[in-house]
CSV table of C-alpha atoms in Angstrom, one decimal:
chain,number,residue,atom,x,y,z
A,196,UNK,CA,76.4,105.1,70.1
A,197,UNK,CA,75.0,106.5,73.3
A,198,UNK,CA,73.1,104.1,75.5
A,199,UNK,CA,70.0,106.1,75.0
A,200,UNK,CA,70.2,106.6,71.2
A,201,UNK,CA,67.1,105.2,69.4
A,202,UNK,CA,68.1,102.1,67.4
A,203,UNK,CA,67.3,102.1,63.7
A,204,UNK,CA,64.3,100.1,62.4
A,205,UNK,CA,66.5,97.5,60.6
A,206,UNK,CA,68.4,97.0,63.9
A,207,UNK,CA,65.2,96.3,65.8
A,208,UNK,CA,64.1,93.8,63.1
A,209,UNK,CA,67.5,92.1,63.2
A,210,UNK,CA,67.3,91.9,67.0
A,211,UNK,CA,63.9,90.3,66.9
A,212,UNK,CA,65.2,87.8,64.4
A,213,UNK,CA,68.1,86.8,66.6
A,214,UNK,CA,65.8,86.3,69.6
A,215,UNK,CA,63.0,84.7,67.7
A,216,UNK,CA,60.5,87.3,68.9
A,217,UNK,CA,57.4,88.5,67.1
A,218,UNK,CA,56.4,92.2,67.1
A,219,UNK,CA,53.8,91.3,69.7
A,220,UNK,CA,56.5,89.7,72.0
A,221,UNK,CA,58.6,92.8,71.8
A,222,UNK,CA,55.7,95.2,72.3
A,223,UNK,CA,54.5,93.2,75.4
A,224,UNK,CA,58.0,93.1,77.0
A,225,UNK,CA,58.6,96.8,76.3
A,226,UNK,CA,55.2,97.9,77.5
A,227,UNK,CA,54.4,99.7,74.2
A,228,UNK,CA,51.6,99.3,71.6
A,229,UNK,CA,52.1,96.8,68.8
A,230,UNK,CA,51.4,99.5,66.3
A,231,UNK,CA,54.4,101.4,67.7
A,232,UNK,CA,56.7,98.5,66.8
A,233,UNK,CA,55.1,97.9,63.5
A,234,UNK,CA,55.1,101.5,62.3
A,235,UNK,CA,58.7,102.0,63.5
A,236,UNK,CA,60.0,98.9,61.6
A,237,UNK,CA,58.2,100.1,58.5
A,238,UNK,CA,59.8,103.5,58.9
A,239,UNK,CA,56.5,105.3,59.2
A,240,UNK,CA,57.3,107.0,62.5
A,241,UNK,CA,59.9,107.2,65.3
A,242,UNK,CA,58.7,106.3,68.8
A,243,UNK,CA,58.5,109.0,71.4
A,244,UNK,CA,61.7,109.0,73.6
A,245,UNK,CA,60.2,107.0,76.5
A,246,UNK,CA,59.0,104.2,74.2
A,247,UNK,CA,62.3,104.2,72.2
A,248,UNK,CA,64.2,103.8,75.4
A,249,UNK,CA,61.9,101.0,76.6
A,250,UNK,CA,62.4,99.1,73.4
A,251,UNK,CA,66.2,99.5,73.5
A,252,UNK,CA,66.4,98.5,77.2
A,253,UNK,CA,64.3,95.4,76.9
A,254,UNK,CA,66.5,94.2,74.0
A,255,UNK,CA,69.7,95.0,75.8
A,256,UNK,CA,68.5,93.2,79.0
A,257,UNK,CA,68.5,89.9,77.1
A,258,UNK,CA,71.9,90.3,75.6
A,259,UNK,CA,71.4,92.4,72.4
A,260,UNK,CA,74.3,94.7,71.6
A,261,UNK,CA,73.8,97.7,69.3
A,262,UNK,CA,76.6,99.3,67.3
A,263,UNK,CA,76.7,102.1,64.7
A,264,UNK,CA,76.5,99.5,61.9
A,265,UNK,CA,75.0,96.3,63.2
A,266,UNK,CA,73.2,94.4,65.9
A,267,UNK,CA,74.4,91.3,67.6
A,268,UNK,CA,73.4,89.0,70.3
A,269,UNK,CA,75.6,88.4,73.3
A,270,UNK,CA,76.1,86.5,76.5
A,271,UNK,CA,78.8,85.9,79.1
A,272,UNK,CA,80.5,82.7,80.2
A,273,UNK,CA,81.8,82.8,83.8
A,274,UNK,CA,84.5,80.2,84.5
A,275,UNK,CA,85.4,79.4,88.2
A,276,UNK,CA,88.5,77.5,88.9
A,277,UNK,CA,90.5,77.2,92.1
A,278,UNK,CA,92.7,80.0,90.8
A,279,UNK,CA,89.8,82.5,90.5
A,280,UNK,CA,86.9,83.7,88.4
A,281,UNK,CA,87.2,84.7,84.8
A,282,UNK,CA,84.3,86.0,82.6
A,283,UNK,CA,84.4,85.7,78.8
A,284,UNK,CA,82.1,88.0,76.8
A,285,UNK,CA,80.6,86.4,73.6
A,286,UNK,CA,78.8,88.5,71.0
A,287,UNK,CA,77.7,87.3,67.6
A,288,UNK,CA,75.5,88.1,64.6
A,289,UNK,CA,73.0,85.8,63.0
A,290,UNK,CA,75.5,84.9,60.3
A,291,UNK,CA,78.0,83.7,63.0
A,292,UNK,CA,75.6,81.6,65.0
A,293,UNK,CA,77.1,78.3,63.8
A,294,UNK,CA,80.4,79.1,65.7
A,295,UNK,CA,78.4,79.7,68.9
A,296,UNK,CA,76.7,76.3,68.5
A,297,UNK,CA,80.1,74.8,68.2
A,298,UNK,CA,81.3,76.5,71.3
A,299,UNK,CA,78.2,75.4,73.2
A,300,UNK,CA,78.8,71.8,72.1
A,301,UNK,CA,82.2,71.8,73.8
A,302,UNK,CA,80.8,72.8,77.2
A,303,UNK,CA,77.2,71.6,76.9
A,304,UNK,CA,74.5,70.3,74.7
A,305,UNK,CA,72.7,71.5,71.6
A,306,UNK,CA,69.3,70.4,70.5
A,307,UNK,CA,66.7,72.0,68.2
A,308,UNK,CA,64.8,73.4,71.1
A,309,UNK,CA,67.5,74.9,73.2
A,310,UNK,CA,71.2,75.0,74.1
A,311,UNK,CA,72.5,74.4,77.6
A,312,UNK,CA,75.8,74.5,79.4
A,313,UNK,CA,76.9,71.9,82.0
A,314,UNK,CA,77.5,73.5,85.5
A,315,UNK,CA,80.3,71.1,86.5
A,316,UNK,CA,83.2,70.7,84.0
A,317,UNK,CA,86.3,68.5,84.1
A,318,UNK,CA,89.5,69.0,82.1
A,319,UNK,CA,90.3,66.1,79.8
A,320,UNK,CA,92.7,65.7,76.9
A,321,UNK,CA,89.6,65.7,74.6
A,322,UNK,CA,88.3,69.0,76.1
A,323,UNK,CA,91.7,70.6,75.8
A,324,UNK,CA,92.0,69.6,72.2
A,325,UNK,CA,88.5,70.9,71.3
A,326,UNK,CA,89.2,74.2,73.0
A,327,UNK,CA,92.6,74.6,71.3
A,328,UNK,CA,91.2,73.8,67.9
A,329,UNK,CA,88.2,76.2,68.3
A,330,UNK,CA,90.4,79.1,69.5
A,331,UNK,CA,92.9,78.5,66.7
A,332,UNK,CA,90.2,78.8,64.1
A,333,UNK,CA,88.4,81.8,65.5
A,334,UNK,CA,91.0,83.8,67.4
A,335,UNK,CA,91.8,86.0,64.4
A,336,UNK,CA,88.3,87.6,64.6
A,337,UNK,CA,88.0,87.3,68.4
A,338,UNK,CA,91.5,87.7,69.9
A,339,UNK,CA,90.2,87.6,73.5
A,340,UNK,CA,89.5,83.9,73.0
A,341,UNK,CA,93.1,83.2,73.9
A,342,UNK,CA,92.0,83.6,77.5
A,343,UNK,CA,89.8,80.5,77.1
A,344,UNK,CA,92.7,78.5,75.8
A,345,UNK,CA,95.0,79.7,78.6
A,346,UNK,CA,92.3,78.9,81.2
A,347,UNK,CA,92.1,75.3,80.1
A,348,UNK,CA,95.8,74.7,79.4
A,349,UNK,CA,96.7,76.0,82.9
A,350,UNK,CA,94.6,73.3,84.5
A,351,UNK,CA,95.6,69.7,85.0
A,352,UNK,CA,93.9,66.7,83.6
A,353,UNK,CA,91.1,65.6,85.9
A,354,UNK,CA,90.8,69.1,87.5
A,355,UNK,CA,87.2,70.2,87.9
A,356,UNK,CA,85.9,73.8,87.2
A,357,UNK,CA,82.5,75.4,87.2
A,358,UNK,CA,80.7,77.1,84.3
A,359,UNK,CA,78.3,79.7,85.7
A,360,UNK,CA,75.5,81.6,83.9
A,361,UNK,CA,76.6,84.8,85.7
A,362,UNK,CA,79.3,85.9,88.2
A,363,UNK,CA,78.5,85.3,91.8
A,364,UNK,CA,76.4,88.2,93.2
A,365,UNK,CA,77.7,88.0,96.8
A,366,UNK,CA,80.6,86.7,98.8
A,367,UNK,CA,78.4,84.0,100.3
A,368,UNK,CA,77.4,82.7,96.8
A,369,UNK,CA,81.1,82.7,95.7
A,370,UNK,CA,82.0,80.8,98.9
A,371,UNK,CA,79.4,78.2,98.2
A,372,UNK,CA,80.6,77.7,94.6
A,373,UNK,CA,84.2,77.5,95.9
A,374,UNK,CA,83.1,74.9,98.4
A,375,UNK,CA,81.7,72.8,95.6
A,376,UNK,CA,85.0,73.1,93.7
A,377,UNK,CA,87.1,72.1,96.7
A,378,UNK,CA,84.9,69.1,97.4
A,379,UNK,CA,85.3,68.0,93.8
A,380,UNK,CA,89.0,68.5,93.6
A,381,UNK,CA,89.9,67.5,97.1
A,382,UNK,CA,87.4,64.9,98.3
A,383,UNK,CA,89.6,63.8,101.2
A,384,UNK,CA,90.1,67.3,102.6
A,385,UNK,CA,88.7,67.5,106.1
A,386,UNK,CA,89.3,71.3,106.5
A,387,UNK,CA,86.2,72.3,104.7
A,388,UNK,CA,83.9,72.1,107.7
A,389,UNK,CA,86.4,74.0,109.8
A,390,UNK,CA,86.6,76.7,107.1
A,391,UNK,CA,82.8,76.9,107.1
A,392,UNK,CA,82.7,77.2,110.9
A,393,UNK,CA,85.2,80.1,110.8
A,394,UNK,CA,83.7,82.1,107.8
A,395,UNK,CA,80.1,80.9,107.6
A,396,UNK,CA,78.5,83.6,109.8
A,397,UNK,CA,80.8,86.3,108.3
A,398,UNK,CA,79.6,85.4,104.7
A,399,UNK,CA,76.0,85.5,105.8
A,400,UNK,CA,76.3,89.0,107.2
A,401,UNK,CA,78.9,90.6,104.9
A,402,UNK,CA,80.0,90.8,101.3
A,403,UNK,CA,83.8,90.8,100.9
A,404,UNK,CA,85.5,93.0,98.3
A,405,UNK,CA,89.2,92.8,97.5
A,406,UNK,CA,90.4,94.7,94.4
A,407,UNK,CA,93.3,93.3,92.5
A,408,UNK,CA,96.6,95.2,92.7
A,409,UNK,CA,98.6,93.1,90.3
A,410,UNK,CA,97.2,94.5,87.1
A,411,UNK,CA,95.7,97.7,85.8
A,412,UNK,CA,92.3,98.5,87.3
A,413,UNK,CA,90.6,101.8,86.9
A,414,UNK,CA,87.7,102.4,89.3
A,415,UNK,CA,84.9,104.8,88.3
A,416,UNK,CA,83.7,106.4,85.0
A,417,UNK,CA,86.0,106.2,82.0
A,418,UNK,CA,84.5,109.4,80.4
A,419,UNK,CA,85.5,112.6,82.2
A,420,UNK,CA,82.1,114.1,81.5
A,421,UNK,CA,80.5,111.4,83.6
A,422,UNK,CA,82.8,111.6,86.6
A,423,UNK,CA,81.7,112.8,90.0
A,424,UNK,CA,84.5,113.2,92.5
A,425,UNK,CA,83.9,110.8,95.4
A,426,UNK,CA,85.2,113.3,98.0
A,427,UNK,CA,84.0,116.8,97.0
A,428,UNK,CA,81.2,116.0,94.5
A,429,UNK,CA,82.9,118.1,91.8
A,430,UNK,CA,82.1,117.5,88.1
A,431,UNK,CA,83.3,118.9,84.8
A,432,UNK,CA,80.2,121.1,84.9
A,433,UNK,CA,81.4,122.7,88.1
A,434,UNK,CA,84.8,123.2,86.6
A,435,UNK,CA,86.4,120.3,88.3
A,436,UNK,CA,89.3,118.7,86.4
A,437,UNK,CA,90.2,115.1,86.1
A,438,UNK,CA,93.6,115.2,84.4
A,439,UNK,CA,95.9,113.8,87.0
A,440,UNK,CA,96.3,110.1,87.7
A,441,UNK,CA,94.9,109.3,91.1
A,442,UNK,CA,96.1,106.2,92.9
A,443,UNK,CA,93.6,104.4,95.1
A,444,UNK,CA,96.5,103.3,97.3
A,445,UNK,CA,99.5,105.7,97.5
A,446,UNK,CA,102.3,104.8,95.1
A,447,UNK,CA,104.8,105.0,97.9
A,448,UNK,CA,103.2,101.8,99.3
A,449,UNK,CA,103.9,99.9,96.1
A,450,UNK,CA,100.6,100.5,94.3
A,451,UNK,CA,101.2,100.8,90.6
A,452,UNK,CA,98.0,99.6,89.0
A,453,UNK,CA,95.0,100.5,91.2
A,454,UNK,CA,93.6,103.8,90.0
A,455,UNK,CA,90.6,106.0,90.8
A,456,UNK,CA,89.0,107.8,87.9
A,457,UNK,CA,86.4,109.6,90.1
A,458,UNK,CA,88.9,111.8,92.1
A,459,UNK,CA,89.3,115.4,90.9
A,460,UNK,CA,92.7,117.1,90.6
A,461,UNK,CA,92.1,119.4,93.5
A,462,UNK,CA,91.3,116.5,95.9
A,463,UNK,CA,94.2,114.5,94.5
A,464,UNK,CA,96.6,117.3,95.3
A,465,UNK,CA,95.2,117.9,98.7
A,466,UNK,CA,95.5,114.2,99.7
A,467,UNK,CA,99.0,114.0,98.3
A,468,UNK,CA,100.2,117.1,100.2
A,469,UNK,CA,98.2,117.0,103.4
A,470,UNK,CA,96.8,113.5,104.3
A,471,UNK,CA,98.9,110.7,102.7
A,472,UNK,CA,102.3,111.9,103.9
A,473,UNK,CA,101.2,111.0,107.5
A,474,UNK,CA,100.4,107.5,106.3
A,475,UNK,CA,103.7,107.1,104.6
A,476,UNK,CA,105.7,108.6,107.4
A,477,UNK,CA,104.2,106.2,110.0
A,478,UNK,CA,104.8,103.2,107.7
A,479,UNK,CA,108.4,104.2,106.6
A,480,UNK,CA,110.1,101.6,108.7
A,481,UNK,CA,107.7,98.9,107.4
A,482,UNK,CA,108.4,100.1,103.8
A,483,UNK,CA,112.1,99.6,104.2
A,484,UNK,CA,111.8,96.3,106.2
A,485,UNK,CA,109.6,94.9,103.4
A,486,UNK,CA,111.5,96.3,100.5
A,487,UNK,CA,108.3,98.1,99.1
A,488,UNK,CA,109.2,99.6,95.8
A,489,UNK,CA,107.8,103.1,95.2
A,490,UNK,CA,108.1,105.3,92.0
A,491,UNK,CA,111.8,105.9,92.6
A,492,UNK,CA,112.7,102.4,93.7
A,493,UNK,CA,113.4,101.1,97.1
A,494,UNK,CA,113.1,103.9,99.7
A,495,UNK,CA,115.8,105.4,101.9
A,496,UNK,CA,114.3,106.8,105.1
A,497,UNK,CA,116.2,109.5,107.0
A,498,UNK,CA,115.8,110.4,110.7
A,499,UNK,CA,117.5,112.9,112.9
A,500,UNK,CA,119.6,110.2,114.5
A,501,UNK,CA,120.1,107.8,111.6
A,502,UNK,CA,118.7,106.3,108.4
A,503,UNK,CA,117.3,103.0,106.9
A,504,UNK,CA,117.7,101.5,103.5
A,505,UNK,CA,118.1,98.2,101.7
A,506,UNK,CA,121.5,97.3,100.3
A,507,UNK,CA,121.0,97.3,96.5
A,508,UNK,CA,124.0,94.9,96.0
A,509,UNK,CA,124.0,91.2,96.7
A,510,UNK,CA,121.5,90.1,99.3
A,511,UNK,CA,119.5,93.4,99.5
A,512,UNK,CA,119.6,93.2,103.3
A,513,UNK,CA,118.1,96.0,105.4
A,514,UNK,CA,120.7,98.5,106.7
A,515,UNK,CA,120.1,100.6,109.8
A,516,UNK,CA,122.4,103.5,110.5
A,517,UNK,CA,122.0,105.1,113.9
A,518,UNK,CA,124.0,107.2,116.4
A,519,UNK,CA,122.5,105.2,119.3
A,520,UNK,CA,122.5,101.5,119.1
A,521,UNK,CA,122.3,99.3,122.2
A,522,UNK,CA,122.3,95.6,122.8
A,523,UNK,CA,120.7,93.8,125.7
A,524,UNK,CA,121.6,90.5,127.4
A,525,UNK,CA,119.6,88.4,124.9
A,526,UNK,CA,121.5,89.9,122.0
A,527,UNK,CA,118.6,92.1,120.8
A,528,UNK,CA,119.8,95.3,119.1
A,529,UNK,CA,117.8,98.5,119.5
A,530,UNK,CA,118.5,101.5,117.2
A,531,UNK,CA,117.2,104.9,118.3
A,532,UNK,CA,116.2,106.9,115.2
A,533,UNK,CA,115.0,110.0,116.8
A,534,UNK,CA,111.9,112.1,116.2
A,535,UNK,CA,110.2,111.7,112.9
A,536,UNK,CA,108.5,114.4,110.8
A,537,UNK,CA,105.6,116.2,112.4
A,538,UNK,CA,102.3,114.4,111.8
A,539,UNK,CA,98.6,114.7,112.7
A,540,UNK,CA,97.5,111.2,114.0
A,541,UNK,CA,93.9,111.7,112.7
A,542,UNK,CA,95.3,112.0,109.2
A,543,UNK,CA,96.5,108.4,109.4
A,544,UNK,CA,92.9,107.3,109.9
A,545,UNK,CA,91.7,109.7,107.2
A,546,UNK,CA,94.3,108.3,104.8
A,547,UNK,CA,93.2,104.7,105.5
A,548,UNK,CA,89.6,105.7,105.1
A,549,UNK,CA,90.4,107.5,101.8
A,550,UNK,CA,91.8,104.2,100.5
A,551,UNK,CA,88.6,102.4,101.4
A,552,UNK,CA,86.4,105.1,99.8
A,553,UNK,CA,88.5,105.0,96.7
A,554,UNK,CA,87.7,101.3,96.0
A,555,UNK,CA,84.3,100.8,97.6
A,556,UNK,CA,81.5,99.9,95.2
A,557,UNK,CA,79.7,103.0,94.1
A,558,UNK,CA,76.3,102.0,95.5
A,559,UNK,CA,77.7,102.2,99.1
A,560,UNK,CA,78.8,105.8,98.7
A,561,UNK,CA,75.4,107.6,99.6
A,562,UNK,CA,75.5,106.2,103.1
A,563,UNK,CA,79.1,107.4,103.5
A,564,UNK,CA,78.7,111.0,102.5
A,565,UNK,CA,79.7,112.2,106.0
A,566,UNK,CA,82.7,109.9,105.9
A,567,UNK,CA,83.8,111.4,102.6
A,568,UNK,CA,83.3,114.9,103.9
A,569,UNK,CA,85.5,114.1,107.0
A,570,UNK,CA,88.2,112.5,104.8
A,571,UNK,CA,88.3,115.5,102.5
A,572,UNK,CA,87.8,118.4,105.0
A,573,UNK,CA,88.6,116.9,108.4
A,574,UNK,CA,85.3,118.1,109.9
A,575,UNK,CA,83.8,115.6,112.3
A,576,UNK,CA,82.6,117.9,115.1
A,577,UNK,CA,83.0,116.3,118.5
A,578,UNK,CA,82.2,112.8,117.3
A,579,UNK,CA,84.7,110.2,118.6
A,580,UNK,CA,86.7,107.9,116.4
A,581,UNK,CA,87.0,104.1,117.1
A,582,UNK,CA,90.5,102.7,117.6
A,583,UNK,CA,92.4,101.0,114.8
A,584,UNK,CA,93.5,97.4,115.6
A,585,UNK,CA,97.0,96.5,114.5
A,586,UNK,CA,98.9,93.2,114.4
A,587,UNK,CA,101.8,91.4,112.7
A,588,UNK,CA,100.5,88.5,110.7
A,589,UNK,CA,102.7,86.0,108.9
A,590,UNK,CA,101.0,86.1,105.5
A,591,UNK,CA,102.7,85.7,102.0
A,592,UNK,CA,104.4,89.0,100.9
A,593,UNK,CA,102.9,91.2,98.2
A,594,UNK,CA,104.7,93.9,96.2
A,595,UNK,CA,101.8,96.4,97.0
A,596,UNK,CA,99.7,97.2,99.9
A,597,UNK,CA,96.4,95.4,99.9
A,598,UNK,CA,92.9,96.5,101.0
A,599,UNK,CA,89.9,94.3,101.8
A,600,UNK,CA,86.4,95.6,102.6
A,601,UNK,CA,83.7,93.8,104.5
A,602,UNK,CA,80.3,95.3,103.5
A,603,UNK,CA,77.4,94.6,105.8
A,604,UNK,CA,74.3,93.3,104.0
A,605,UNK,CA,71.6,94.2,106.5
A,606,UNK,CA,71.1,96.5,109.5
A,607,UNK,CA,72.7,95.5,112.8
A,608,UNK,CA,72.9,97.3,116.1
A,609,UNK,CA,76.6,96.9,116.8
A,610,UNK,CA,78.4,95.5,113.7
A,611,UNK,CA,80.0,98.2,111.5
A,612,UNK,CA,78.6,99.0,108.1
A,613,UNK,CA,82.1,98.8,106.5
A,614,UNK,CA,85.0,97.0,108.1
A,615,UNK,CA,88.4,97.6,106.4
A,616,UNK,CA,91.5,95.4,106.4
A,617,UNK,CA,94.6,97.2,105.2
A,618,UNK,CA,97.7,95.1,104.8
A,619,UNK,CA,101.3,96.1,104.1
A,620,UNK,CA,103.3,92.9,104.0
A,621,UNK,CA,102.9,91.3,107.4
A,622,UNK,CA,101.5,94.4,109.0
A,623,UNK,CA,97.7,94.4,109.3
A,624,UNK,CA,95.4,97.3,110.2
A,625,UNK,CA,91.7,96.6,110.9
A,626,UNK,CA,89.4,99.7,111.2
A,627,UNK,CA,85.8,100.7,110.6
A,628,UNK,CA,84.7,103.6,108.3
A,629,UNK,CA,83.3,106.1,110.7
A,630,UNK,CA,80.1,108.3,110.3
A,631,UNK,CA,78.2,105.9,108.1
A,632,UNK,CA,74.4,106.5,107.9
A,633,UNK,CA,74.0,102.8,108.1
A,634,UNK,CA,75.6,102.4,111.5
A,635,UNK,CA,73.4,102.5,114.6
A,636,UNK,CA,76.3,103.2,117.1
A,637,UNK,CA,79.4,105.3,117.2
A,638,UNK,CA,81.5,102.1,116.8
A,639,UNK,CA,83.7,102.9,119.8
A,640,UNK,CA,85.1,99.5,121.0
A,641,UNK,CA,83.5,97.6,118.1
A,642,UNK,CA,86.6,95.3,117.9
A,643,UNK,CA,85.9,93.9,121.4
A,644,UNK,CA,82.2,93.5,120.9
A,645,UNK,CA,81.1,89.8,121.2
A,646,UNK,CA,79.0,90.1,118.0
A,647,UNK,CA,82.2,91.2,116.1
A,648,UNK,CA,84.3,88.4,117.6
A,649,UNK,CA,81.7,85.8,116.7
A,650,UNK,CA,81.4,87.2,113.1
A,651,UNK,CA,85.0,87.9,112.3
A,652,UNK,CA,86.3,84.7,113.9
A,653,UNK,CA,89.5,84.6,111.7
A,654,UNK,CA,90.9,87.6,113.6
A,655,UNK,CA,90.8,85.4,116.7
A,656,UNK,CA,93.6,83.3,115.3
A,657,UNK,CA,96.0,86.3,115.5
A,658,UNK,CA,97.8,86.0,118.9
A,659,UNK,CA,98.0,89.7,119.8
A,660,UNK,CA,96.2,92.8,118.6
A,661,UNK,CA,97.0,96.3,119.7
A,662,UNK,CA,94.3,99.0,119.8
A,663,UNK,CA,95.7,102.3,118.7
A,664,UNK,CA,94.0,105.7,119.0
A,665,UNK,CA,94.4,108.0,116.0
A,666,UNK,CA,91.7,110.5,116.9
A,667,UNK,CA,94.1,113.4,117.8
A,668,UNK,CA,93.8,116.3,115.4
A,669,UNK,CA,96.8,118.3,116.7
A,670,UNK,CA,100.3,118.0,115.3
A,671,UNK,CA,102.8,115.8,117.1
A,672,UNK,CA,106.1,114.0,116.6
A,673,UNK,CA,106.8,110.3,117.0
A,674,UNK,CA,110.0,109.0,118.4
A,675,UNK,CA,111.0,106.1,116.2
A,676,UNK,CA,113.1,103.1,117.1
A,677,UNK,CA,113.7,99.6,115.7
A,678,UNK,CA,114.5,96.4,117.6
A,679,UNK,CA,116.1,93.4,115.9
A,680,UNK,CA,116.0,90.0,117.7
A,681,UNK,CA,118.6,87.3,117.0
A,682,UNK,CA,117.1,84.6,114.7
A,683,UNK,CA,117.5,81.8,117.3
A,684,UNK,CA,115.3,83.7,119.9
A,685,UNK,CA,112.7,85.4,117.7
A,686,UNK,CA,111.5,85.9,114.2
A,687,UNK,CA,113.0,89.3,114.2
A,688,UNK,CA,110.7,92.2,113.3
A,689,UNK,CA,111.0,95.9,113.7
A,690,UNK,CA,109.2,97.8,116.4
A,691,UNK,CA,108.3,101.4,116.0
């Protein structure tokens, strides 16, 4: 049923019964006359569209769910553990309310006047037994309850977790809940204050958004008729097609699951042919070094003077074949690979920005209309681009590239509206989305601004950053080389 379809009279009566509302209660909350509710429930007249919409929306706002054949009440339980946040949707009809009271009694208290959940929970053998027994009895009709059992069985006895009324609405709120959990589970940990000193100001000024890349996630509208391309504004009404599968992060960088629904086929083809090849070309050495799996498996990269690949037998070591290999006094080997394919440096920045625009929450897009236009059409006039900061950071490896967005909450004269952190293994790229309507400056040199350093203090722990200019819009070729240090003198990493 469409979100704006008028519910049937019997559905409205059932909804009021579930909520314990009178006709007067519903009329007052919906802002309509009592006679409108009374006549509608008696089947004497159908409310005008605006009144029908108001009735439906006020009922849905308190958890009522309408289907073609029934009406049910619903709510969500949000569990926060040290492993992450999980939300479980619970819907029920009046006939099934007893099972909901039973569930509530496991995690809270039930009395004739109200039910309530306890904010702080602790795993005990008794709790684990109650959850397992409840899920075993009701899982047939609600298969998703297995997630509840898994959540509890994955935790140790004595481990604390939080039961929230709703998911955290900001990174700062999530951080505060996380701090409560850490203090409960690690009371002797002295690192909490240091952690707050590093990230406290950042979380006050920015929300942090990191989409998962380890399971299927489709960003955007599921119905093609509702889709608006984030880059050209095309819709099905303007003859845009949305048949191709669009990756938010190129598949060549290991991304299998993160997809963008709101990207039309024309833009998808353009990015795949004109923009993303530059990103992949400049990250080819890193792809082989890290063993990033693409659609066709581990990549083999060829250059005029050599090639790189990973040995698929035995230890899967990286193999470098070159016509020009030299060794210096320290034992370091340098392989000259020759000129790579022609690339346009600015396309590297556009490709990184395209990734950010693909995953950014939809409400941020209006302020980034000029950014999207530049990413799609390359038209920036004579406006300069800020540098991209790059570094090698020893972080745990991931099978896919990762993207983290820092979204500024309020106006600021120097801090960027959107700061992006793109990571491919140990290689990190920090950049700002240019041309945002919410930025008061052109962001040139933002990475060296004192406000930025004081806000993004964690970047100060990286020993060396390189500022790279990717503003050139003319085609060029990059001479590629790789240097390998002996293990006893260096950690050994490629340099391009």
